[in-house]
PDB file of C-alpha atoms in Angstrom:
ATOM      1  CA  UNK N 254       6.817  -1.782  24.082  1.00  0.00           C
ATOM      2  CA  UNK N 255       4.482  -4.674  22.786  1.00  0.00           C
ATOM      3  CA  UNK N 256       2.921  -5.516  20.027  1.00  0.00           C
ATOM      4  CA  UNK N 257       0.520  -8.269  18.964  1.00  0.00           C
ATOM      5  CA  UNK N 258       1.541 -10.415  15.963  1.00  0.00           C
ATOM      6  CA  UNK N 259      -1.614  -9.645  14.267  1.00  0.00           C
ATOM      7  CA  UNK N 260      -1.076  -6.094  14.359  1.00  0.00           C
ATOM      8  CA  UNK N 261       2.555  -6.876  13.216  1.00  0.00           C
ATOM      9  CA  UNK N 262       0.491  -8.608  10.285  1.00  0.00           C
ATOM     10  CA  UNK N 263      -1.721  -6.058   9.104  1.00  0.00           C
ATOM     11  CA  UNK N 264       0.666  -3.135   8.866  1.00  0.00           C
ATOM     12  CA  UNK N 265       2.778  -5.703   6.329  1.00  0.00           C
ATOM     13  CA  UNK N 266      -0.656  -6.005   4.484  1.00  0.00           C
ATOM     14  CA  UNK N 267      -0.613  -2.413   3.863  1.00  0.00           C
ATOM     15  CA  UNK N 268       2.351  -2.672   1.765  1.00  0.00           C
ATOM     16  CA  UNK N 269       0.165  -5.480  -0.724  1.00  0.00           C
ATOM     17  CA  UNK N 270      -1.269  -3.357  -3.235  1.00  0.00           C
ATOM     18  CA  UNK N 271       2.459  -2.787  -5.238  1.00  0.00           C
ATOM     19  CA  UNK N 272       3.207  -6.898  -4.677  1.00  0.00           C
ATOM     20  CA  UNK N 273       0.126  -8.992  -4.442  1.00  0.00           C
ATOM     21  CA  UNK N 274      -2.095 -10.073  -7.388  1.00  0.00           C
ATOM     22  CA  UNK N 275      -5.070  -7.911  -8.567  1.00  0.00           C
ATOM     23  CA  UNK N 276      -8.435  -8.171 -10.718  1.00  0.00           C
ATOM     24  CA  UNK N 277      -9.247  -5.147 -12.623  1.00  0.00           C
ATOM     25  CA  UNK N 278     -12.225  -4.394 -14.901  1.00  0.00           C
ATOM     26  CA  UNK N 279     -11.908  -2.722 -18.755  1.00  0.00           C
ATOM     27  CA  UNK N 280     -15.223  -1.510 -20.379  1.00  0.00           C
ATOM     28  CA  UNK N 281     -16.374  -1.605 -24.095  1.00  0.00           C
ATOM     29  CA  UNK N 282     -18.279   0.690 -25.862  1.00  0.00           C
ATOM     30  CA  UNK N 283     -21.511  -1.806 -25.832  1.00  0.00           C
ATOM     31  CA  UNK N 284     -21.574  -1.855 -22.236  1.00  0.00           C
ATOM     32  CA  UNK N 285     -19.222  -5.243 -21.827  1.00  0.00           C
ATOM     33  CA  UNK N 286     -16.751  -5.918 -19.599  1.00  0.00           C
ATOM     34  CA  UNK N 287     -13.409  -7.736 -19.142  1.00  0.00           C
ATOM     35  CA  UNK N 288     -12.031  -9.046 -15.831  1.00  0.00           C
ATOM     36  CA  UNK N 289      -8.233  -9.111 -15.993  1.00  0.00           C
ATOM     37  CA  UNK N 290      -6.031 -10.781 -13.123  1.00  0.00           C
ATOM     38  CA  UNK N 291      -2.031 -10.155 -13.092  1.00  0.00           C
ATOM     39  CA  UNK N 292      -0.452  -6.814 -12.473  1.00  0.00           C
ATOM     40  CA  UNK N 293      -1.975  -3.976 -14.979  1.00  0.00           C
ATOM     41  CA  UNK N 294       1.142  -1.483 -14.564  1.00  0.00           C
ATOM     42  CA  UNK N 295       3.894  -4.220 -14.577  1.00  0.00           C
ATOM     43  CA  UNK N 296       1.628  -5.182 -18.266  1.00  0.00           C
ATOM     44  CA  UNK N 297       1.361  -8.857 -16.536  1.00  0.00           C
ATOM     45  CA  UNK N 298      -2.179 -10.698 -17.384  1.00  0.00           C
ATOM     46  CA  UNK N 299      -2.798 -13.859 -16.350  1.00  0.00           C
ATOM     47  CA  UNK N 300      -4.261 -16.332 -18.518  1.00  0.00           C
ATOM     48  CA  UNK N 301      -6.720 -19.381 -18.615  1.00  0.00           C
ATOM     49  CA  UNK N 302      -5.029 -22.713 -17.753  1.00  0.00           C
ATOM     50  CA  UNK N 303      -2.875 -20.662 -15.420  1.00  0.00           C
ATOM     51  CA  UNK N 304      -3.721 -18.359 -12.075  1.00  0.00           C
ATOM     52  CA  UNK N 305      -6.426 -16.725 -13.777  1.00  0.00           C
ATOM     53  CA  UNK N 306      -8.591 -19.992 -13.676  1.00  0.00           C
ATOM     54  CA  UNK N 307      -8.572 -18.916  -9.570  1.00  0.00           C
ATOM     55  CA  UNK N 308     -10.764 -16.582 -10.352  1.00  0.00           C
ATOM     56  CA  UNK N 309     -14.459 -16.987 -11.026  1.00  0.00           C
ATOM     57  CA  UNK N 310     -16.260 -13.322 -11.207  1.00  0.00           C
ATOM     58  CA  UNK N 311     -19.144 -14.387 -10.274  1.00  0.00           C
ATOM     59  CA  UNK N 312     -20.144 -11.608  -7.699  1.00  0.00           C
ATOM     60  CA  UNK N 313     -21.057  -8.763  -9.995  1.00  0.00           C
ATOM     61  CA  UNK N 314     -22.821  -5.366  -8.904  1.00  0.00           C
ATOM     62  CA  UNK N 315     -25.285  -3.578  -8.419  1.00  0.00           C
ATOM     63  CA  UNK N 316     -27.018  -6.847  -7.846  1.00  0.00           C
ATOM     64  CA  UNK N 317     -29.496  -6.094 -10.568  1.00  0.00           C
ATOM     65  CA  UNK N 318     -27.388  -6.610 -13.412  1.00  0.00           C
ATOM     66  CA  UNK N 319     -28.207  -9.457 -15.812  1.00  0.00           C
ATOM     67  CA  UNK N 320     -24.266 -10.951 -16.585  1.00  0.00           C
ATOM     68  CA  UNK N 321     -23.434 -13.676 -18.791  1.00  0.00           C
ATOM     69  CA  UNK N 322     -19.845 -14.493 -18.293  1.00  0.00           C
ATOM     70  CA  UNK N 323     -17.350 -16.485 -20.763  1.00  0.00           C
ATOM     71  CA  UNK N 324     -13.845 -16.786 -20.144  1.00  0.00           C
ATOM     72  CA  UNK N 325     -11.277 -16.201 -22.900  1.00  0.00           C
ATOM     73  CA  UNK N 326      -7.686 -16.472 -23.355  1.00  0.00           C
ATOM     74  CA  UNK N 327      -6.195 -14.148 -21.009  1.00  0.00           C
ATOM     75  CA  UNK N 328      -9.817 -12.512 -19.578  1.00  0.00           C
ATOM     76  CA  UNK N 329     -13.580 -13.088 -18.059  1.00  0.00           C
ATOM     77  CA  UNK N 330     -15.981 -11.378 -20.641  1.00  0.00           C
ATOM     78  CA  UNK N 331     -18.803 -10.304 -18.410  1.00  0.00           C
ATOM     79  CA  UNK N 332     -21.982  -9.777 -21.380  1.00  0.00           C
ATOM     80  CA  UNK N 333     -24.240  -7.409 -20.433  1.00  0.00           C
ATOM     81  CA  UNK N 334     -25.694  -4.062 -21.741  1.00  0.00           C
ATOM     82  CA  UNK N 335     -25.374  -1.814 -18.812  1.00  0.00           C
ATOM     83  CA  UNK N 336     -23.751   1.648 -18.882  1.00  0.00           C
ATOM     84  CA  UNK N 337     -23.263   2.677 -15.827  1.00  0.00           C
ATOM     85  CA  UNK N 338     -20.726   1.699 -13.791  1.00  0.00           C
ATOM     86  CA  UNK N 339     -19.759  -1.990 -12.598  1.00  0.00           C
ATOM     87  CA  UNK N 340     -17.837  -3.737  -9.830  1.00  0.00           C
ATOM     88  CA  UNK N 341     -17.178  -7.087  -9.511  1.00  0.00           C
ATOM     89  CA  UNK N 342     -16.163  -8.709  -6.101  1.00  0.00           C
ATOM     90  CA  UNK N 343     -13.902 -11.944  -5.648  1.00  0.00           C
ATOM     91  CA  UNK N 344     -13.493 -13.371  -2.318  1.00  0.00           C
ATOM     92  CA  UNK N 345     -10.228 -15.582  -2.175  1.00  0.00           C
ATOM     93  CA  UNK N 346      -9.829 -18.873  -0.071  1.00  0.00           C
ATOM     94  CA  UNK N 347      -8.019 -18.035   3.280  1.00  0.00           C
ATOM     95  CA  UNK N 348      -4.932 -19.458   3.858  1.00  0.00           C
ATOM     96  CA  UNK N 349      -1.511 -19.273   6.060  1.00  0.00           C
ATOM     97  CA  UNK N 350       0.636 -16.243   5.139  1.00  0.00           C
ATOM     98  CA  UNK N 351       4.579 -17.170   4.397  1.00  0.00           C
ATOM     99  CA  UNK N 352       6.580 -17.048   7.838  1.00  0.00           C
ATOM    100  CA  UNK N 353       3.181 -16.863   9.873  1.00  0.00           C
ATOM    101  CA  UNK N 354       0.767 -18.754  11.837  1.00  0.00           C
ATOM    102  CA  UNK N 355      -1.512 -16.232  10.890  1.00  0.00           C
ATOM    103  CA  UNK N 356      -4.306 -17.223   8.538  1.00  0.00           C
ATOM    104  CA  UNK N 357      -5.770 -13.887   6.405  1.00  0.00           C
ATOM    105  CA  UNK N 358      -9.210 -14.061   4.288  1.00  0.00           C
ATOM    106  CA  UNK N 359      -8.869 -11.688   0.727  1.00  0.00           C
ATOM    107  CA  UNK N 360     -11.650 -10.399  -0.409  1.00  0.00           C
ATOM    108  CA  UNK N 361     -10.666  -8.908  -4.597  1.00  0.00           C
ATOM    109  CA  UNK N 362     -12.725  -6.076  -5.525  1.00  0.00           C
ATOM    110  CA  UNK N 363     -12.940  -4.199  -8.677  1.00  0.00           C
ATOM    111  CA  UNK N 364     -14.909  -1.370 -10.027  1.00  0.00           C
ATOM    112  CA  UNK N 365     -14.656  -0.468 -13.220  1.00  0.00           C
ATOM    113  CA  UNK N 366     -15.953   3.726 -13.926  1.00  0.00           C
ATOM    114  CA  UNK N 367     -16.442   6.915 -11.892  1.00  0.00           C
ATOM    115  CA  UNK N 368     -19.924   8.100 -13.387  1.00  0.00           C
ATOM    116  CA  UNK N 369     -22.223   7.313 -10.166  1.00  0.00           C
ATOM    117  CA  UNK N 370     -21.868   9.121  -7.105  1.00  0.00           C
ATOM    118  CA  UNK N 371     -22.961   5.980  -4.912  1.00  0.00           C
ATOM    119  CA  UNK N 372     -21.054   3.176  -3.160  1.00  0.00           C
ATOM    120  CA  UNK N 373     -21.350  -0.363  -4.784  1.00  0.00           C
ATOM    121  CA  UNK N 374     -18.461  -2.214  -2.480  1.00  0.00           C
ATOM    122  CA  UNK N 375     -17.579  -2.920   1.269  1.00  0.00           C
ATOM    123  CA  UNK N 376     -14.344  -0.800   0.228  1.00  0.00           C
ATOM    124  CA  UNK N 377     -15.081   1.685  -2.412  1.00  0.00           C
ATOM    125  CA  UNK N 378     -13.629   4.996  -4.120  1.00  0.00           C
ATOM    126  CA  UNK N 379     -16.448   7.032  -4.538  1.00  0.00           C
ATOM    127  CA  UNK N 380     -16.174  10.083  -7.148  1.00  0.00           C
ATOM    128  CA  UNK N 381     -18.023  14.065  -5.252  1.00  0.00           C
ATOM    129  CA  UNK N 382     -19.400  14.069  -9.099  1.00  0.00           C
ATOM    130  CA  UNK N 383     -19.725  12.411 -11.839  1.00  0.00           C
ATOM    131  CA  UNK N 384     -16.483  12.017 -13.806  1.00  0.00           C
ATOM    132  CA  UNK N 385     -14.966  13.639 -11.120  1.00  0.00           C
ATOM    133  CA  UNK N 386     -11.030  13.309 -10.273  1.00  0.00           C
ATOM    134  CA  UNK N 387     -11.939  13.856  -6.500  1.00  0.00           C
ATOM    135  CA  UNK N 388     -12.977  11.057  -4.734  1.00  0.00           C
ATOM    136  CA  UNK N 389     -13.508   9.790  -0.843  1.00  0.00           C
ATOM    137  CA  UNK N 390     -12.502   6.634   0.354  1.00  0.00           C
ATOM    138  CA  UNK N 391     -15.927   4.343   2.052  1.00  0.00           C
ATOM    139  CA  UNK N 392     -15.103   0.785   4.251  1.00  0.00           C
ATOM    140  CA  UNK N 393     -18.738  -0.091   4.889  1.00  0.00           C
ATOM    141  CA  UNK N 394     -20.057   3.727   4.492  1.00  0.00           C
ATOM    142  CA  UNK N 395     -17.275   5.288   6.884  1.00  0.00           C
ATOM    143  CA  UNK N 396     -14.653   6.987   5.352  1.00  0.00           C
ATOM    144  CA  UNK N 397     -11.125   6.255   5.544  1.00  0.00           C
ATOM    145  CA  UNK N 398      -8.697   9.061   6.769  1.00  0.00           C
ATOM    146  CA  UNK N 399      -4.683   8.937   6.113  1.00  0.00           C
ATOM    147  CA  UNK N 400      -4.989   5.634   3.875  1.00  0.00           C
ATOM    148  CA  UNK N 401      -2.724   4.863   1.009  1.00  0.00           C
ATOM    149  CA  UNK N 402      -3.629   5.059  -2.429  1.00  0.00           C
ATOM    150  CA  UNK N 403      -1.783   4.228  -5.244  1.00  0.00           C
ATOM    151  CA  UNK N 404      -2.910   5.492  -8.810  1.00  0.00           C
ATOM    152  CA  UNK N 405      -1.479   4.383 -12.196  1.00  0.00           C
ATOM    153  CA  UNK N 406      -1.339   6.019 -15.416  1.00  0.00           C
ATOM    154  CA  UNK N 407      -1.756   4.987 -18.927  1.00  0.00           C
ATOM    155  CA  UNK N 408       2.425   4.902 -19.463  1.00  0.00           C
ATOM    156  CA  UNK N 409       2.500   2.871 -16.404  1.00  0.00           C
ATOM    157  CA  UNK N 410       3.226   5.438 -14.959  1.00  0.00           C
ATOM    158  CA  UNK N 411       2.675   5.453 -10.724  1.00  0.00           C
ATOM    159  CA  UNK N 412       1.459   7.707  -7.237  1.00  0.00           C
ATOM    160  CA  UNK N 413       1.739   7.311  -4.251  1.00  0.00           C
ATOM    161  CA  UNK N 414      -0.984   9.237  -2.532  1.00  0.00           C
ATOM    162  CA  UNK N 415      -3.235   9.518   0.558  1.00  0.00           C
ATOM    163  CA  UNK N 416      -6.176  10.344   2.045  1.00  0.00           C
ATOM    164  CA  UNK N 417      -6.962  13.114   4.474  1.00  0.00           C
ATOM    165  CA  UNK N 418      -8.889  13.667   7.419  1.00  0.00           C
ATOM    166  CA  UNK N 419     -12.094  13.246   5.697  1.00  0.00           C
ATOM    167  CA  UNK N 420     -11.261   9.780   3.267  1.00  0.00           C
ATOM    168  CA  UNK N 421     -11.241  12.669   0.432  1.00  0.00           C
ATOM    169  CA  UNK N 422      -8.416  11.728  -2.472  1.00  0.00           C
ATOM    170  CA  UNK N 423      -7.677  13.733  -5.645  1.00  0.00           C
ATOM    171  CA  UNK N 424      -6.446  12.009  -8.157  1.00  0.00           C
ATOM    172  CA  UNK N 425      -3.937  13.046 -11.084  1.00  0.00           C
ATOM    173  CA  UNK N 426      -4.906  12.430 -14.761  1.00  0.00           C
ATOM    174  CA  UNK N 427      -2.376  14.008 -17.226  1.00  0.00           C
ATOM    175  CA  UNK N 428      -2.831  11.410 -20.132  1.00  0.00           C
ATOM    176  CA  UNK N 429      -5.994  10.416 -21.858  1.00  0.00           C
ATOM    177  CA  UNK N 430      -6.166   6.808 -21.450  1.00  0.00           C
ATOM    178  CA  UNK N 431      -6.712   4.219 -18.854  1.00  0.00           C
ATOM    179  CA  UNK N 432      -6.554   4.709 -15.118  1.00  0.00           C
ATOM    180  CA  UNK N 433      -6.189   2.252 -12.222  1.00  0.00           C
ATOM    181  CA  UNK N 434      -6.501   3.239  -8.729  1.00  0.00           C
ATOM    182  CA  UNK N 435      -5.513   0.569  -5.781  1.00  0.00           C
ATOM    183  CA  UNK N 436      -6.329   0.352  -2.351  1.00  0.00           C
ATOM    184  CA  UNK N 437      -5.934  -1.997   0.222  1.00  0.00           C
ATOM    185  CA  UNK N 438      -7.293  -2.222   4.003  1.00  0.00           C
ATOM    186  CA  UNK N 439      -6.793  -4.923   6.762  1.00  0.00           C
ATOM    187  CA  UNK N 440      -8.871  -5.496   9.824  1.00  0.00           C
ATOM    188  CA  UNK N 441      -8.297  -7.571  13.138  1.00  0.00           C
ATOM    189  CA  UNK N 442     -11.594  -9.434  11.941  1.00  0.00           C
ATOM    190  CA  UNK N 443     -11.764 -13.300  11.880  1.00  0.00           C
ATOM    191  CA  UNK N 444     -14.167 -16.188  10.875  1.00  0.00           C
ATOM    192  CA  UNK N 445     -14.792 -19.134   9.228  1.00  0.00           C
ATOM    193  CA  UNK N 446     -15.642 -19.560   5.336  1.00  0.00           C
ATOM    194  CA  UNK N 447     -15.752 -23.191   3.752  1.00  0.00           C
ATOM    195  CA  UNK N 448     -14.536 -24.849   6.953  1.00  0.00           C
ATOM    196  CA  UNK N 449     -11.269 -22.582   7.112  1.00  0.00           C
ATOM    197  CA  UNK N 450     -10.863 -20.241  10.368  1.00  0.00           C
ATOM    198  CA  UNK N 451      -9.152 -17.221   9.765  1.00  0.00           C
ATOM    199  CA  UNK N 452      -7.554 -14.419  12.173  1.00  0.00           C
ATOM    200  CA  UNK N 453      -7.599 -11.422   9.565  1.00  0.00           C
ATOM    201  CA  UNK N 454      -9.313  -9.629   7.033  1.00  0.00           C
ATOM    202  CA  UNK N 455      -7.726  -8.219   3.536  1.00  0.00           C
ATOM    203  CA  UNK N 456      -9.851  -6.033   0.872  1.00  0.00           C
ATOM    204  CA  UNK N 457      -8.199  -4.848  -2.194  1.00  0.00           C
ATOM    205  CA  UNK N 458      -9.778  -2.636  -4.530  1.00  0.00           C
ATOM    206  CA  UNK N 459      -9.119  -1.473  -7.686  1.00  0.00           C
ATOM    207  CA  UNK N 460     -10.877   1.375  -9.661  1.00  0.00           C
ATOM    208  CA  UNK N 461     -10.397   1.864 -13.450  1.00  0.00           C
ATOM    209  CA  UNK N 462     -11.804   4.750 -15.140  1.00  0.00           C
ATOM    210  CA  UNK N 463     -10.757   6.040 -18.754  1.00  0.00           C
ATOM    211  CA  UNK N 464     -10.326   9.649 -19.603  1.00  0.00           C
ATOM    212  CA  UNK N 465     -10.953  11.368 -23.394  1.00  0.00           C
ATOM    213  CA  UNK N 466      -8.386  14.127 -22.236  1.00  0.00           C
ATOM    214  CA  UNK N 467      -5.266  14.307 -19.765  1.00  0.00           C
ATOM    215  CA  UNK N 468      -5.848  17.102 -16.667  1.00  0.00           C
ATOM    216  CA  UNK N 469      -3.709  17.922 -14.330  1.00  0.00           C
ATOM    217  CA  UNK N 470      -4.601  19.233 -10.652  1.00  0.00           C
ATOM    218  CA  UNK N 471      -4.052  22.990 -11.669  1.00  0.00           C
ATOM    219  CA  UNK N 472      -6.074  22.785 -14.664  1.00  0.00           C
ATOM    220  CA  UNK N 473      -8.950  21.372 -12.825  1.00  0.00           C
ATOM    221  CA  UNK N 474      -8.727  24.373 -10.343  1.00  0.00           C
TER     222      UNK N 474
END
């Protein structure tokens, strides 16, 4: 049996949402927001001066929105007003994976509450209502059947989950706090971006909602 080294390649790239570097977006009250880049549910932040001057947040959606962004210690403070919710998009240099002659573009991606039923990234969790704990998985408006997804609580706590036939997902919330969801999804698609060809395409997402009240699957039936 055969198989191509790039398809060798992007079933590794699965496995990237529990190892690789993320961005991740916390809301205030006033409409603000803070881009974070570490690992949230290790409690790992990176900080200015370090890897989080790699990233710039300087793709922010819906297009629209009127940013101001400052960075701070250990965050990007995105100033704005808006109250709906926000995603922010970070495309990453490509470059060689270890052990490969492979080259893979990243493309970050973070959206930050589940209150509009609309798509706002290329990959995208997208709530049936809002607030809503159900969600279906979108890579360029198509939904994504049997794709991992990997949720995290506020006591760092962690799930493995899936999607089904449909891209649908329902999510676990059993403690009011913070939530992050992760995805990742790799396609045999190449290019060229800043003089730099590339055989493969990464997107990570991460969705971060906050909940008043913990709910558990049964309770929501």
């Amino acid at each position: 049996m055969r198989f191509s080294i790039i398809g060798v390649l992007l079933g590794l790239m699965l496995l990237a949402p529990a190892h690789a570097h993320y961005i991740w977006v916390e809301r205030e009250a006033t409409g603000a927001a803070k881009v974070y880049f570490g690992y949230w549910h290790r409690g790992i932040v990176e900080e200015t001066g370090g890897r989080l001057d790699n990233i710039q947040a300087a793709i922010v959606l819906p297009d629209s929105l009127k940013v101001s962004a400052e960075r701070r210690p250990d965050h990007i403070r995105l100033d704005t007003t808006h109250q709906g919710d926000l995603a922010v998009v970070e495309p990453i240099v490509p470059r060689a994976m270890r052990q490969a002659t492979s080259v893979t573009r990243t493309t970050l991606m973070a959206r930050a509450g589940r209150s509009e039923v609309k798509s706002l990234l290329e990959l995208d969790l997208v709530p049936d209502a809002p607030g809503s704990n159900r969600f279906t998985l979108l890579f360029r408006g198509e939904p994504l059947a049997r794709t991992r997804v990997i949720a995290y609580g506020p006591p760092r706590w962690e799930k493995s989950l899936a999607t089904d036939e449909d891209g649908r997902v329902e999510l676990e919330t059993p403690w009011a706090g913070q939530y992050l969801v992760g995805v990742n999804h790799a396609v045999e698609e190449g290019g060229e971006v800043a003089g730099v060809k590339f055989d493969a395409s990464r997107y990570n997402l991460v969705l971060s909602f906050s909940v008043d009240e913990g709910i558990r699957w049964s309770e929501a039936d």
